[in-house]
mmCIF file of C-alpha atoms and ligand atoms in Angstrom:
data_model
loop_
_atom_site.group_PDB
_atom_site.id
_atom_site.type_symbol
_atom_site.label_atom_id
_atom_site.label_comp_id
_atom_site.label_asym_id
_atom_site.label_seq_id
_atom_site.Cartn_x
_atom_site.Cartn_y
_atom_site.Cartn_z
ATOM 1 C CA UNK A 1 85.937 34.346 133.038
ATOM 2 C CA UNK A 2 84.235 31.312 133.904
ATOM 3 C CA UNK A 3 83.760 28.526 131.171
ATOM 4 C CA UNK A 4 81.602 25.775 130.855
ATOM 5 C CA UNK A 5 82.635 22.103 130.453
ATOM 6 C CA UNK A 6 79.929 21.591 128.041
ATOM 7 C CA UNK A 7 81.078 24.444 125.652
ATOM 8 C CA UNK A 8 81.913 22.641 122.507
ATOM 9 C CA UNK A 9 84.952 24.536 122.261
ATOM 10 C CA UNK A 10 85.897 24.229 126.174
ATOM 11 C CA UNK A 11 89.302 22.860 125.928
ATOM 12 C CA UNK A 12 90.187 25.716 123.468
ATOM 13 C CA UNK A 13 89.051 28.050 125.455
ATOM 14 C CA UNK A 14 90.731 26.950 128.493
ATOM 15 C CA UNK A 15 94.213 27.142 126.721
ATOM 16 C CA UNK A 16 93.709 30.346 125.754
ATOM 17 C CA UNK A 17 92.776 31.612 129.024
ATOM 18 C CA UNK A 18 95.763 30.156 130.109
ATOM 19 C CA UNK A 19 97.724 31.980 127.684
ATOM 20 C CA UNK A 20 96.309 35.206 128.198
ATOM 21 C CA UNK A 21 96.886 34.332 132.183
ATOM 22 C CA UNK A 22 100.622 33.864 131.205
ATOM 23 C CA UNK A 23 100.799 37.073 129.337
ATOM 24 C CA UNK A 24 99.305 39.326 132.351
ATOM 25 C CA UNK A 25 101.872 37.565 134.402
ATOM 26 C CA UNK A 26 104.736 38.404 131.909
ATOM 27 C CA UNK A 27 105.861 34.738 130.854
ATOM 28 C CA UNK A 28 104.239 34.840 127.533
ATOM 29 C CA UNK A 29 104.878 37.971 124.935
ATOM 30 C CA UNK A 30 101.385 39.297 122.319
ATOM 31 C CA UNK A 31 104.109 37.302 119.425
ATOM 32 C CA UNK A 32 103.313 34.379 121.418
ATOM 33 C CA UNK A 33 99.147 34.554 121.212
ATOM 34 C CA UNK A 34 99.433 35.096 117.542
ATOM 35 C CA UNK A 35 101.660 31.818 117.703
ATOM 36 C CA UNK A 36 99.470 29.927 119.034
ATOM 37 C CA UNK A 37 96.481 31.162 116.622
ATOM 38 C CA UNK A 38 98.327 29.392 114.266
ATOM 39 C CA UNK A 39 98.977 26.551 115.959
ATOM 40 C CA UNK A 40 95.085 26.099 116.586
ATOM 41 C CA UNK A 41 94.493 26.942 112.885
ATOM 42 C CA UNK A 42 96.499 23.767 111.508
ATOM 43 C CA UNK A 43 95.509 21.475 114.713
ATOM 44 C CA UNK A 44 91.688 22.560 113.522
ATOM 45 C CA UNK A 45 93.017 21.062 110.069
ATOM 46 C CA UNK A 46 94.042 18.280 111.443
ATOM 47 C CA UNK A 47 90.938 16.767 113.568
ATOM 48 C CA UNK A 48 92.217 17.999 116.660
ATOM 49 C CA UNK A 49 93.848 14.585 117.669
ATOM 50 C CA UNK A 50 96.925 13.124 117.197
ATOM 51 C CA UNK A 51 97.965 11.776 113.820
ATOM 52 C CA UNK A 52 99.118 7.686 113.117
ATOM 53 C CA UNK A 53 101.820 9.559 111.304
ATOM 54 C CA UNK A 54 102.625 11.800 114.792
ATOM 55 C CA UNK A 55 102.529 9.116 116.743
ATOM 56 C CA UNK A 56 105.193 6.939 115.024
ATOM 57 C CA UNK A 57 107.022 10.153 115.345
ATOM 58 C CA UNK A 58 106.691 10.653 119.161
ATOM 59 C CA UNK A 59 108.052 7.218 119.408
ATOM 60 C CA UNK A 60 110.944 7.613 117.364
ATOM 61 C CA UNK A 61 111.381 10.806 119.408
ATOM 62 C CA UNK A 62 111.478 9.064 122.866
ATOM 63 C CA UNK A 63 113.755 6.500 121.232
ATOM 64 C CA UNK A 64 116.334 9.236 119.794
ATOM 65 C CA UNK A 65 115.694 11.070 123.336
ATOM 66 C CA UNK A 66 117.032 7.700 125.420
ATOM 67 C CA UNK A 67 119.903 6.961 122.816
ATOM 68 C CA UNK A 68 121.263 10.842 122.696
ATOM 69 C CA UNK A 69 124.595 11.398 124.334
ATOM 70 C CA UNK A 70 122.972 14.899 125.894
ATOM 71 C CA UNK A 71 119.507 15.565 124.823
ATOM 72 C CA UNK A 72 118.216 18.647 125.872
ATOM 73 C CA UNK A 73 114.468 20.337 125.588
ATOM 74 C CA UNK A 74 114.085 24.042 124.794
ATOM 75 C CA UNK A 75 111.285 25.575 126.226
ATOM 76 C CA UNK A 76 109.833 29.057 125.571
ATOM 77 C CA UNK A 77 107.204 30.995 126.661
ATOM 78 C CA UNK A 78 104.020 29.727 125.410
ATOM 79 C CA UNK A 79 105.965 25.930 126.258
ATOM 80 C CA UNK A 80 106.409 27.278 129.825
ATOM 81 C CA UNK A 81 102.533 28.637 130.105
ATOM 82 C CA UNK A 82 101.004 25.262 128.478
ATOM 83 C CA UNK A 83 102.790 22.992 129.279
ATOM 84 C CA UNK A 84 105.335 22.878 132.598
ATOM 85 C CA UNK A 85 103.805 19.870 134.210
ATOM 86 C CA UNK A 86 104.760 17.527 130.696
ATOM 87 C CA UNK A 87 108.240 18.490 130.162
ATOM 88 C CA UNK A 88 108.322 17.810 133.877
ATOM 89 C CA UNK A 89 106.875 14.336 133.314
ATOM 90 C CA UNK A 90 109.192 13.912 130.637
ATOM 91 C CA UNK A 91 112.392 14.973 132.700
ATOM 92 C CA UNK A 92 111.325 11.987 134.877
ATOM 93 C CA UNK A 93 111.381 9.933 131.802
ATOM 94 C CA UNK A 94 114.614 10.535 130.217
ATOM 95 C CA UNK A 95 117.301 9.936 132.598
ATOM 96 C CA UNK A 96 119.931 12.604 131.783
ATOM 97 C CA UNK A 97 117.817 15.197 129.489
ATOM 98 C CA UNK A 98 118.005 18.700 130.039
ATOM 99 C CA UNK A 99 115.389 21.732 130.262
ATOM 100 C CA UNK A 100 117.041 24.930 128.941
ATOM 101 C CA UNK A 101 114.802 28.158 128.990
ATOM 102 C CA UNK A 102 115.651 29.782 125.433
ATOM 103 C CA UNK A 103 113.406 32.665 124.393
ATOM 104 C CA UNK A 104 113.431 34.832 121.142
ATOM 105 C CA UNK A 105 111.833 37.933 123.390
ATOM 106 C CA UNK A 106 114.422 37.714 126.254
ATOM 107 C CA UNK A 107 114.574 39.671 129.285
ATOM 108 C CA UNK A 108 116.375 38.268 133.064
ATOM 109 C CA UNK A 109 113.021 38.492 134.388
ATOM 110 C CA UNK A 110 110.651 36.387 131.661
ATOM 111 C CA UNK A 111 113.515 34.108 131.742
ATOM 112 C CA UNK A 112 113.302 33.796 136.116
ATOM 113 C CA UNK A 113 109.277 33.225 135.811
ATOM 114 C CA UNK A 114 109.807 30.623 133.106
ATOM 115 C CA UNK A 115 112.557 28.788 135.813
ATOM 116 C CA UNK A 116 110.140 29.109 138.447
ATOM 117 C CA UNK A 117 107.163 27.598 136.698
ATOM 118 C CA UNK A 118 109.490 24.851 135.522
ATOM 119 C CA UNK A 119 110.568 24.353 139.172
ATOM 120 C CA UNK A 120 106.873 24.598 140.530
ATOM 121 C CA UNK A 121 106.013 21.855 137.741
ATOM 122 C CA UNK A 122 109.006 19.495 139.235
ATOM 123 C CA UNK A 123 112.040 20.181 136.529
ATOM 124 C CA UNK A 124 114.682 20.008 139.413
ATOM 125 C CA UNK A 125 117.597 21.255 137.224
ATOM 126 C CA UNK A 126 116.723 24.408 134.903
ATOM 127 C CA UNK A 127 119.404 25.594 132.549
ATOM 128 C CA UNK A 128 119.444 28.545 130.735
ATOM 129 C CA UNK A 129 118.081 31.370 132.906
ATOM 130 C CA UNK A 130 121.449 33.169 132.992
ATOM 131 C CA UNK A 131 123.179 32.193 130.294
ATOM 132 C CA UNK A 132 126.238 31.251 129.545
ATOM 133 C CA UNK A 133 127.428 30.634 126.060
ATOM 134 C CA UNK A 134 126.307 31.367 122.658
ATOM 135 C CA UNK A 135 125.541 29.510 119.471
ATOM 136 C CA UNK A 136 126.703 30.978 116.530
ATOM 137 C CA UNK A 137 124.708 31.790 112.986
ATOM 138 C CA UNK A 138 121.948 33.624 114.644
ATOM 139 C CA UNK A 139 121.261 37.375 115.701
ATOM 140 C CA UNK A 140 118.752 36.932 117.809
ATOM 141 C CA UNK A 141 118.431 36.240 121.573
ATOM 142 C CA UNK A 142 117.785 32.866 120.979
ATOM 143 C CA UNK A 143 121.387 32.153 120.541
ATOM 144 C CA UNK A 144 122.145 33.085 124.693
ATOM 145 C CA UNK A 145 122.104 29.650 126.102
ATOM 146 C CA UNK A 146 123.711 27.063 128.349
ATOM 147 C CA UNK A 147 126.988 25.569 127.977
ATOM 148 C CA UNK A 148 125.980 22.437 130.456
ATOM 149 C CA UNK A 149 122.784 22.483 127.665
ATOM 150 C CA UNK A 150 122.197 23.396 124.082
ATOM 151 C CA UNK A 151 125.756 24.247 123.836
ATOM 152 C CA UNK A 152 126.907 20.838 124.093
ATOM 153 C CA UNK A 153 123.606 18.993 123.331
ATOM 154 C CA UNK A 154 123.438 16.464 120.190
ATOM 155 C CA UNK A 155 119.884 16.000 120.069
ATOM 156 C CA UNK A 156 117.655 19.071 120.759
ATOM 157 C CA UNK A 157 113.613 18.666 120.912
ATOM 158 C CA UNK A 158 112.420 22.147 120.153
ATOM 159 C CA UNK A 159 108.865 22.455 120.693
ATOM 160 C CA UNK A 160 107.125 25.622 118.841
ATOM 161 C CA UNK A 161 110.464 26.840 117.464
ATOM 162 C CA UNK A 162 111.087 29.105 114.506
ATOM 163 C CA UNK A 163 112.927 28.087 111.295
ATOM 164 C CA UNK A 164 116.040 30.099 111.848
ATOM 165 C CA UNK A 165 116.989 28.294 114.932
ATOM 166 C CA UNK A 166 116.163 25.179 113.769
ATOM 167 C CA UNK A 167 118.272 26.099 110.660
ATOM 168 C CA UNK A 168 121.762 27.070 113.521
ATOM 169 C CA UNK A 169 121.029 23.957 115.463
ATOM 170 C CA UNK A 170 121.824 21.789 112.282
ATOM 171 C CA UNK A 171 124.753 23.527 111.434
ATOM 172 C CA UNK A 172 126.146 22.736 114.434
ATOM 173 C CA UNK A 173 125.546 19.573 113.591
ATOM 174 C CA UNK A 174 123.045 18.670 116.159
ATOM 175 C CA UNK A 175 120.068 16.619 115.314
ATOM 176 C CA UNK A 176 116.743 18.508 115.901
ATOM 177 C CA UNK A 177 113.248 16.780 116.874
ATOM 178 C CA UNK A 178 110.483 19.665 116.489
ATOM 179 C CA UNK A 179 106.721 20.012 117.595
ATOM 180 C CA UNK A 180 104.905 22.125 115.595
ATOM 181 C CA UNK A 181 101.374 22.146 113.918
ATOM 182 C CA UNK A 182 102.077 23.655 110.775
ATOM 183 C CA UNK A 183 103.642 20.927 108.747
ATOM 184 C CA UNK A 184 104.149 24.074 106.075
ATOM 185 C CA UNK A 185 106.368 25.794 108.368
ATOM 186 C CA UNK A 186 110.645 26.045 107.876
ATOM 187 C CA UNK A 187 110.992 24.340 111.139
ATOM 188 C CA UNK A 188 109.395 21.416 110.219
ATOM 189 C CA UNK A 189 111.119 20.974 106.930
ATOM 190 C CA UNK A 190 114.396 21.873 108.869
ATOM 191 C CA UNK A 191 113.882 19.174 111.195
ATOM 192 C CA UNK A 192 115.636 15.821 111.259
ATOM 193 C CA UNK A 193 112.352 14.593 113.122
ATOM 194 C CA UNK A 194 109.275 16.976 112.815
ATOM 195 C CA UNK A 195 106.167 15.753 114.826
ATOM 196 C CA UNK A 196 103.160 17.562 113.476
ATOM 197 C CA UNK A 197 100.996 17.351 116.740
ATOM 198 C CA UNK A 198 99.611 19.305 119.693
ATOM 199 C CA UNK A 199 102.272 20.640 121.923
ATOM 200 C CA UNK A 200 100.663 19.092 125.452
ATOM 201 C CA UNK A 201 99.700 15.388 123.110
ATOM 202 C CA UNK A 202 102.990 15.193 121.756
ATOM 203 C CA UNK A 203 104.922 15.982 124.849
ATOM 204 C CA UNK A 204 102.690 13.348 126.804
ATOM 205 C CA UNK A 205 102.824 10.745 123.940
ATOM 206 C CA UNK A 206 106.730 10.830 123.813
ATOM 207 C CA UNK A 207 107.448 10.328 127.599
ATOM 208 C CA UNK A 208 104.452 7.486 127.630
ATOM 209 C CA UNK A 209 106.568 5.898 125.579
ATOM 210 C CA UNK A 210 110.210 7.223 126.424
ATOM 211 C CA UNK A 211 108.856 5.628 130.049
ATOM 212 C CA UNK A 212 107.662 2.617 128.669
ATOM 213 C CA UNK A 213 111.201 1.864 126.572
ATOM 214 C CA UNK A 214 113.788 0.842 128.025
ATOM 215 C CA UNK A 215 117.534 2.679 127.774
ATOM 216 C CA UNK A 216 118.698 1.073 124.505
ATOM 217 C CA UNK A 217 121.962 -0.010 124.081
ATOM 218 C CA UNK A 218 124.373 2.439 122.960
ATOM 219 C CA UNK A 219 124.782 2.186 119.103
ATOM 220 C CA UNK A 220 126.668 4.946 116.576
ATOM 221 C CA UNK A 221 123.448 6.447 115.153
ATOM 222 C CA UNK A 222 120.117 7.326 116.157
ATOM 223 C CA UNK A 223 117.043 5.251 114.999
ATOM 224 C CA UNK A 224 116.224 5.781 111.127
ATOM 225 C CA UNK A 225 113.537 8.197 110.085
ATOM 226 C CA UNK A 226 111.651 9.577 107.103
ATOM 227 C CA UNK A 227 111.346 13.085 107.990
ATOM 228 C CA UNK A 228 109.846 13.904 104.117
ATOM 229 C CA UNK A 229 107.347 11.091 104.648
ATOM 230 C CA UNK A 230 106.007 12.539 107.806
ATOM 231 C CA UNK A 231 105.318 15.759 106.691
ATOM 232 C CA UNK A 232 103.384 14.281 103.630
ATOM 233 C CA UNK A 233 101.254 12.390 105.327
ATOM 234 C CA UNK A 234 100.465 15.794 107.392
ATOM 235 C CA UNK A 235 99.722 17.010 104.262
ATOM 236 C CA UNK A 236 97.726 14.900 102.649
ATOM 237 C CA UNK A 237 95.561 14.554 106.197
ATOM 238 C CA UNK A 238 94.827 18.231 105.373
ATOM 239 C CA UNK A 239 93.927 17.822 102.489
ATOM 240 C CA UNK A 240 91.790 14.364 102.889
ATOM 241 C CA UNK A 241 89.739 16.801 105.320
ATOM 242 C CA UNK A 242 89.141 19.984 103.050
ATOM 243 C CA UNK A 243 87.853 17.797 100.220
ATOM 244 C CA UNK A 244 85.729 16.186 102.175
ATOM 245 C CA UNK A 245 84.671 19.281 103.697
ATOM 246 C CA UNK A 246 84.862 20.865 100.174
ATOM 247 C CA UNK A 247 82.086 17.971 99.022
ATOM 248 C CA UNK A 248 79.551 17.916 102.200
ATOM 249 C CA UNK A 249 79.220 21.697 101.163
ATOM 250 C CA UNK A 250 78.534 20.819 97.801
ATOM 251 C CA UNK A 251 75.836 18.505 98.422
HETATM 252 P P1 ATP B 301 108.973 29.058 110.837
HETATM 253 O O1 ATP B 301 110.035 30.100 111.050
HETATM 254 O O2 ATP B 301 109.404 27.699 111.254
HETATM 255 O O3 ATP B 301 108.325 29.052 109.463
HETATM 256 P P2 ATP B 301 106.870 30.441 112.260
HETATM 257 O O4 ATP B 301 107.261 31.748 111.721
HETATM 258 O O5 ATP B 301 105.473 29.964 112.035
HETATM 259 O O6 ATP B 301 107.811 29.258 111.856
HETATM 260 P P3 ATP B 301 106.587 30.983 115.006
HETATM 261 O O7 ATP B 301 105.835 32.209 114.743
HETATM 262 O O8 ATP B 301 107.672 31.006 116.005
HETATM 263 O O9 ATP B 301 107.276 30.377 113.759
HETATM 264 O O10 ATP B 301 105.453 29.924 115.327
HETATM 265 C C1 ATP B 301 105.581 28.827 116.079
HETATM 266 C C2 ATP B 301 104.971 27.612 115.427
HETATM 267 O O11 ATP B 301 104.426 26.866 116.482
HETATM 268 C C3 ATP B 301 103.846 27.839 114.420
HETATM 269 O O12 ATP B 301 104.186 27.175 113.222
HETATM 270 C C4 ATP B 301 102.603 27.161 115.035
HETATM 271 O O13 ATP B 301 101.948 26.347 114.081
HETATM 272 C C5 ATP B 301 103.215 26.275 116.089
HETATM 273 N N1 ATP B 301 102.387 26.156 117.285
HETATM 274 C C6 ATP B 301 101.834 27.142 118.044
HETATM 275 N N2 ATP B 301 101.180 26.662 119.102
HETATM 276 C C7 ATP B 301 101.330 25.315 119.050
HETATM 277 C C8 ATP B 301 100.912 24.241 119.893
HETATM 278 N N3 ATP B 301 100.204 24.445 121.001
HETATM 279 N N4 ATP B 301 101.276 22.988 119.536
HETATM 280 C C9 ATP B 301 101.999 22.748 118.443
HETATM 281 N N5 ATP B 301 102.432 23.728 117.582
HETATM 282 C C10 ATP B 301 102.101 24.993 117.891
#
Protein backbone atom coordinates (compact mmCIF):
# COMPACT_ATOMS: atom_id res chain seq x y z
CA UNK A 1 0.00 0.00 0.00
CA UNK A 2 1.30 3.28 -0.61
CA UNK A 3 0.79 6.09 2.09
CA UNK A 4 0.93 9.60 2.01
CA UNK A 5 3.21 11.84 4.13
CA UNK A 6 0.48 14.24 4.56
CA UNK A 7 -2.01 11.64 6.05
CA UNK A 8 -2.63 12.93 9.49
CA UNK A 9 -2.20 9.61 10.78
CA UNK A 10 1.01 8.74 8.49
CA UNK A 11 3.41 7.70 11.08
CA UNK A 12 0.73 5.28 12.48
CA UNK A 13 0.15 3.92 9.56
CA UNK A 14 3.62 3.32 8.62
CA UNK A 15 4.22 1.24 11.87
CA UNK A 16 1.58 -0.79 11.24
CA UNK A 17 2.52 -1.62 7.83
CA UNK A 18 5.60 -2.51 9.22
CA UNK A 19 4.08 -4.81 11.55
CA UNK A 20 1.91 -6.48 9.28
CA UNK A 21 5.28 -6.70 6.92
CA UNK A 22 6.89 -8.54 9.94
CA UNK A 23 4.03 -10.87 10.37
CA UNK A 24 3.97 -12.08 6.51
CA UNK A 25 7.62 -12.59 7.03
CA UNK A 26 7.07 -14.69 10.26
CA UNK A 27 8.98 -12.43 12.92
CA UNK A 28 5.90 -11.05 14.44
CA UNK A 29 2.85 -13.52 15.71
CA UNK A 30 -1.42 -12.01 15.22
CA UNK A 31 -0.77 -11.79 19.61
CA UNK A 32 1.69 -9.31 18.64
CA UNK A 33 -0.76 -6.82 16.35
CA UNK A 34 -3.28 -6.92 19.08
CA UNK A 35 -0.21 -5.81 21.33
CA UNK A 36 0.51 -3.16 19.71
CA UNK A 37 -3.32 -1.93 19.39
CA UNK A 38 -2.90 -1.40 22.80
CA UNK A 39 0.08 0.16 22.86
CA UNK A 40 -1.34 2.85 20.31
CA UNK A 41 -4.51 3.06 22.46
CA UNK A 42 -2.61 4.44 25.70
CA UNK A 43 0.18 6.40 23.50
CA UNK A 44 -3.21 8.10 21.84
CA UNK A 45 -3.93 8.89 25.69
CA UNK A 46 -0.98 10.21 26.17
CA UNK A 47 -0.44 13.03 23.31
CA UNK A 48 1.58 10.87 21.31
CA UNK A 49 4.96 12.35 22.63
CA UNK A 50 7.09 11.62 25.24
CA UNK A 51 6.18 12.46 28.81
CA UNK A 52 8.56 14.99 31.36
CA UNK A 53 7.80 12.10 33.64
CA UNK A 54 9.28 9.41 30.74
CA UNK A 55 11.95 11.27 30.12
CA UNK A 56 13.44 11.52 33.66
CA UNK A 57 12.87 7.86 33.40
CA UNK A 58 14.90 7.17 30.18
CA UNK A 59 17.65 8.94 31.93
CA UNK A 60 17.65 7.10 34.98
CA UNK A 61 17.48 4.10 32.63
CA UNK A 62 20.72 4.92 30.68
CA UNK A 63 22.26 5.69 34.07
CA UNK A 64 21.22 2.17 35.71
CA UNK A 65 22.18 0.68 32.08
CA UNK A 66 26.08 2.17 32.41
CA UNK A 67 26.32 1.30 36.25
CA UNK A 68 24.85 -2.53 35.82
CA UNK A 69 27.39 -5.25 36.32
CA UNK A 70 25.64 -7.14 33.05
CA UNK A 71 22.74 -5.36 31.65
CA UNK A 72 21.06 -7.07 29.09
CA UNK A 73 17.96 -5.99 26.60
CA UNK A 74 15.23 -8.50 25.73
CA UNK A 75 13.83 -8.13 22.55
CA UNK A 76 10.75 -9.82 21.04
CA UNK A 77 9.00 -9.82 18.07
CA UNK A 78 7.18 -6.69 17.61
CA UNK A 79 10.83 -5.09 19.36
CA UNK A 80 12.65 -6.88 16.49
CA UNK A 81 10.03 -5.55 13.61
CA UNK A 82 9.99 -1.78 15.08
CA UNK A 83 12.70 -1.25 16.26
CA UNK A 84 16.27 -3.19 15.27
CA UNK A 85 18.13 -0.14 14.19
CA UNK A 86 17.63 1.54 18.15
CA UNK A 87 18.62 -1.30 20.22
CA UNK A 88 21.44 -1.32 17.71
CA UNK A 89 22.19 2.33 18.46
CA UNK A 90 21.92 1.57 21.94
CA UNK A 91 24.38 -1.51 21.87
CA UNK A 92 26.85 1.16 20.63
CA UNK A 93 26.00 3.12 23.65
CA UNK A 94 26.36 0.85 26.48
CA UNK A 95 29.67 -0.68 26.44
CA UNK A 96 29.09 -4.27 27.67
CA UNK A 97 25.07 -4.64 27.31
CA UNK A 98 23.62 -7.53 25.83
CA UNK A 99 20.73 -8.27 23.16
CA UNK A 100 19.01 -11.58 24.03
CA UNK A 101 16.10 -12.68 21.63
CA UNK A 102 13.36 -13.99 24.24
CA UNK A 103 9.92 -14.67 22.77
CA UNK A 104 6.65 -15.92 24.49
CA UNK A 105 5.57 -17.62 20.86
CA UNK A 106 8.93 -19.44 20.27
CA UNK A 107 9.92 -21.45 17.44
CA UNK A 108 14.09 -22.00 16.11
CA UNK A 109 13.05 -20.25 13.12
CA UNK A 110 11.16 -16.79 14.51
CA UNK A 111 13.97 -16.83 16.85
CA UNK A 112 16.87 -17.04 13.55
CA UNK A 113 14.84 -14.05 11.67
CA UNK A 114 14.77 -12.02 14.86
CA UNK A 115 18.99 -12.68 15.02
CA UNK A 116 19.24 -11.77 11.56
CA UNK A 117 17.34 -8.52 11.67
CA UNK A 118 19.31 -7.69 14.80
CA UNK A 119 22.52 -8.47 12.85
CA UNK A 120 21.30 -6.54 9.64
CA UNK A 121 20.53 -3.51 12.15
CA UNK A 122 24.37 -3.76 13.53
CA UNK A 123 23.86 -5.82 17.07
CA UNK A 124 27.23 -7.72 16.48
CA UNK A 125 26.68 -10.20 19.37
CA UNK A 126 23.00 -11.78 19.55
CA UNK A 127 22.25 -14.05 22.46
CA UNK A 128 19.49 -16.11 22.85
CA UNK A 129 18.64 -17.72 19.50
CA UNK A 130 19.52 -21.22 20.77
CA UNK A 131 19.22 -21.19 24.10
CA UNK A 132 20.87 -22.27 26.73
CA UNK A 133 19.57 -22.07 30.23
CA UNK A 134 16.37 -21.48 31.89
CA UNK A 135 14.90 -19.15 34.46
CA UNK A 136 12.81 -20.61 36.83
CA UNK A 137 9.01 -19.52 38.07
CA UNK A 138 7.62 -19.43 34.64
CA UNK A 139 5.90 -22.04 32.20
CA UNK A 140 6.18 -20.41 29.34
CA UNK A 141 8.83 -20.18 26.56
CA UNK A 142 9.93 -17.10 27.76
CA UNK A 143 11.95 -18.74 30.39
CA UNK A 144 14.54 -20.48 27.41
CA UNK A 145 17.30 -18.00 27.48
CA UNK A 146 21.02 -17.31 27.58
CA UNK A 147 23.34 -18.15 30.23
CA UNK A 148 26.11 -15.44 28.84
CA UNK A 149 22.57 -13.11 29.09
CA UNK A 150 19.44 -12.97 31.13
CA UNK A 151 20.71 -15.81 33.07
CA UNK A 152 23.34 -13.93 34.67
CA UNK A 153 22.09 -10.35 33.97
CA UNK A 154 21.33 -7.88 37.07
CA UNK A 155 19.61 -5.29 35.28
CA UNK A 156 17.21 -6.36 32.46
CA UNK A 157 15.37 -3.55 30.16
CA UNK A 158 12.36 -5.39 28.89
CA UNK A 159 10.65 -3.48 26.34
CA UNK A 160 6.80 -4.59 25.68
CA UNK A 161 7.02 -7.43 28.21
CA UNK A 162 4.20 -9.17 30.03
CA UNK A 163 3.65 -9.10 33.83
CA UNK A 164 4.57 -12.66 34.52
CA UNK A 165 8.06 -12.27 33.36
CA UNK A 166 8.56 -9.20 34.80
CA UNK A 167 7.16 -10.81 38.03
CA UNK A 168 10.35 -14.12 37.56
CA UNK A 169 12.91 -11.52 36.73
CA UNK A 170 12.45 -9.92 40.29
CA UNK A 171 12.51 -12.97 42.02
CA UNK A 172 15.63 -13.63 40.83
CA UNK A 173 16.48 -10.71 42.18
CA UNK A 174 17.31 -8.80 39.12
CA UNK A 175 16.29 -5.25 38.74
CA UNK A 176 13.87 -4.71 35.76
CA UNK A 177 13.58 -1.33 33.61
CA UNK A 178 10.29 -1.78 31.35
CA UNK A 179 8.82 0.15 28.25
CA UNK A 180 5.41 -0.08 28.00
CA UNK A 181 2.43 2.33 27.23
CA UNK A 182 -0.06 1.15 29.48
CA UNK A 183 0.94 2.55 32.81
CA UNK A 184 -2.23 0.16 34.05
CA UNK A 185 -0.50 -2.85 33.03
CA UNK A 186 1.32 -5.65 35.76
CA UNK A 187 4.55 -4.98 34.09
CA UNK A 188 4.69 -1.61 34.84
CA UNK A 189 3.71 -1.91 38.43
CA UNK A 190 6.23 -4.90 38.56
CA UNK A 191 8.93 -2.81 37.42
CA UNK A 192 11.73 -1.33 39.50
CA UNK A 193 11.86 1.41 36.63
CA UNK A 194 8.72 1.54 34.31
CA UNK A 195 9.04 4.15 31.43
CA UNK A 196 5.58 4.81 30.11
CA UNK A 197 6.66 5.88 26.50
CA UNK A 198 6.78 4.85 22.84
CA UNK A 199 8.92 1.86 22.25
CA UNK A 200 11.20 3.59 19.20
CA UNK A 201 11.17 7.35 21.64
CA UNK A 202 12.15 5.63 24.61
CA UNK A 203 14.76 3.41 23.13
CA UNK A 204 16.27 6.57 21.27
CA UNK A 205 15.90 8.87 24.36
CA UNK A 206 17.85 6.39 26.66
CA UNK A 207 20.96 5.83 24.41
CA UNK A 208 20.93 9.88 23.62
CA UNK A 209 21.59 10.06 26.90
CA UNK A 210 23.36 6.65 27.91
CA UNK A 211 25.86 8.24 24.95
CA UNK A 212 25.96 11.49 26.30
CA UNK A 213 26.89 10.15 30.15
CA UNK A 214 29.77 9.13 30.89
CA UNK A 215 30.60 5.41 32.61
CA UNK A 216 29.97 6.36 36.26
CA UNK A 217 32.02 5.22 38.81
CA UNK A 218 31.24 1.98 40.21
CA UNK A 219 29.09 2.43 43.42
CA UNK A 220 26.96 -0.54 45.47
CA UNK A 221 23.51 0.50 44.19
CA UNK A 222 21.91 1.77 41.23
CA UNK A 223 20.65 5.44 41.03
CA UNK A 224 17.41 6.06 43.29
CA UNK A 225 13.99 6.01 41.72
CA UNK A 226 10.30 6.52 42.41
CA UNK A 227 8.81 3.89 40.40
CA UNK A 228 5.05 4.71 42.17
CA UNK A 229 5.59 8.36 41.28
CA UNK A 230 6.14 7.66 37.66
CA UNK A 231 3.30 5.76 37.03
CA UNK A 232 1.09 8.51 38.71
CA UNK A 233 2.08 11.07 36.85
CA UNK A 234 1.15 8.66 33.71
CA UNK A 235 -1.93 8.60 35.22
CA UNK A 236 -2.90 11.69 35.99
CA UNK A 237 -1.56 12.83 32.21
CA UNK A 238 -4.48 10.57 31.18
CA UNK A 239 -6.61 11.83 32.96
CA UNK A 240 -5.61 15.77 32.59
CA UNK A 241 -6.45 14.85 28.78
CA UNK A 242 -9.97 13.07 29.08
CA UNK A 243 -11.31 15.93 31.19
CA UNK A 244 -10.29 18.24 29.05
CA UNK A 245 -11.55 16.31 26.27
CA UNK A 246 -14.59 15.44 28.49
CA UNK A 247 -15.25 19.55 28.73
CA UNK A 248 -14.50 20.75 24.91
CA UNK A 249 -17.41 18.18 24.24
CA UNK A 250 -19.48 19.74 26.66
CA UNK A 251 -19.26 23.12 25.42
P1 LIG B 1 0.72 -7.32 31.58
O1 LIG B 1 0.86 -8.82 31.68
O2 LIG B 1 1.96 -6.60 31.97
O3 LIG B 1 -0.51 -6.73 32.24
P2 LIG B 1 -0.23 -7.27 28.85
O4 LIG B 1 -1.08 -8.45 29.04
O5 LIG B 1 -0.86 -6.00 28.38
O6 LIG B 1 0.65 -6.89 30.09
P3 LIG B 1 1.11 -7.87 26.45
O7 LIG B 1 -0.13 -8.32 25.81
O8 LIG B 1 2.32 -8.70 26.32
O9 LIG B 1 1.00 -7.67 27.98
O10 LIG B 1 1.29 -6.39 25.91
C1 LIG B 1 2.44 -5.73 25.79
C2 LIG B 1 2.35 -4.33 26.33
O11 LIG B 1 3.15 -3.55 25.48
C3 LIG B 1 0.98 -3.66 26.37
O12 LIG B 1 0.74 -3.20 27.68
C4 LIG B 1 1.08 -2.45 25.42
O13 LIG B 1 0.56 -1.29 26.03
C5 LIG B 1 2.58 -2.29 25.28
N1 LIG B 1 2.98 -1.84 23.95
C6 LIG B 1 2.64 -2.36 22.74
N2 LIG B 1 3.24 -1.72 21.73
C7 LIG B 1 4.02 -0.77 22.30
C8 LIG B 1 4.92 0.21 21.79
N3 LIG B 1 5.16 0.34 20.49
N4 LIG B 1 5.57 0.99 22.69
C9 LIG B 1 5.37 0.87 24.00
N5 LIG B 1 4.51 -0.04 24.56
C10 LIG B 1 3.85 -0.85 23.72
Amino acid sequence: MRLSPRHPRYRSLLVRERLAEALRAGVVVPEGLIAHGRGETFDYLLGERSLPSARRAERVAARWLLEAQHPVVSVNGNVGALAAREIARLARAVPGLSVEVNLFHRTGRRAELIGERLRRAGVRNVLGVRPTARIPGLPSDRARVDRRGIYVADVCLVPLEDGDRTEALRALGKRVISIDLNPLSRTSRMADLPIVDELTRALTHIANDAARGRRPRRRPGLTPFDAGGALREALQEIDRRLLRAGRARGR
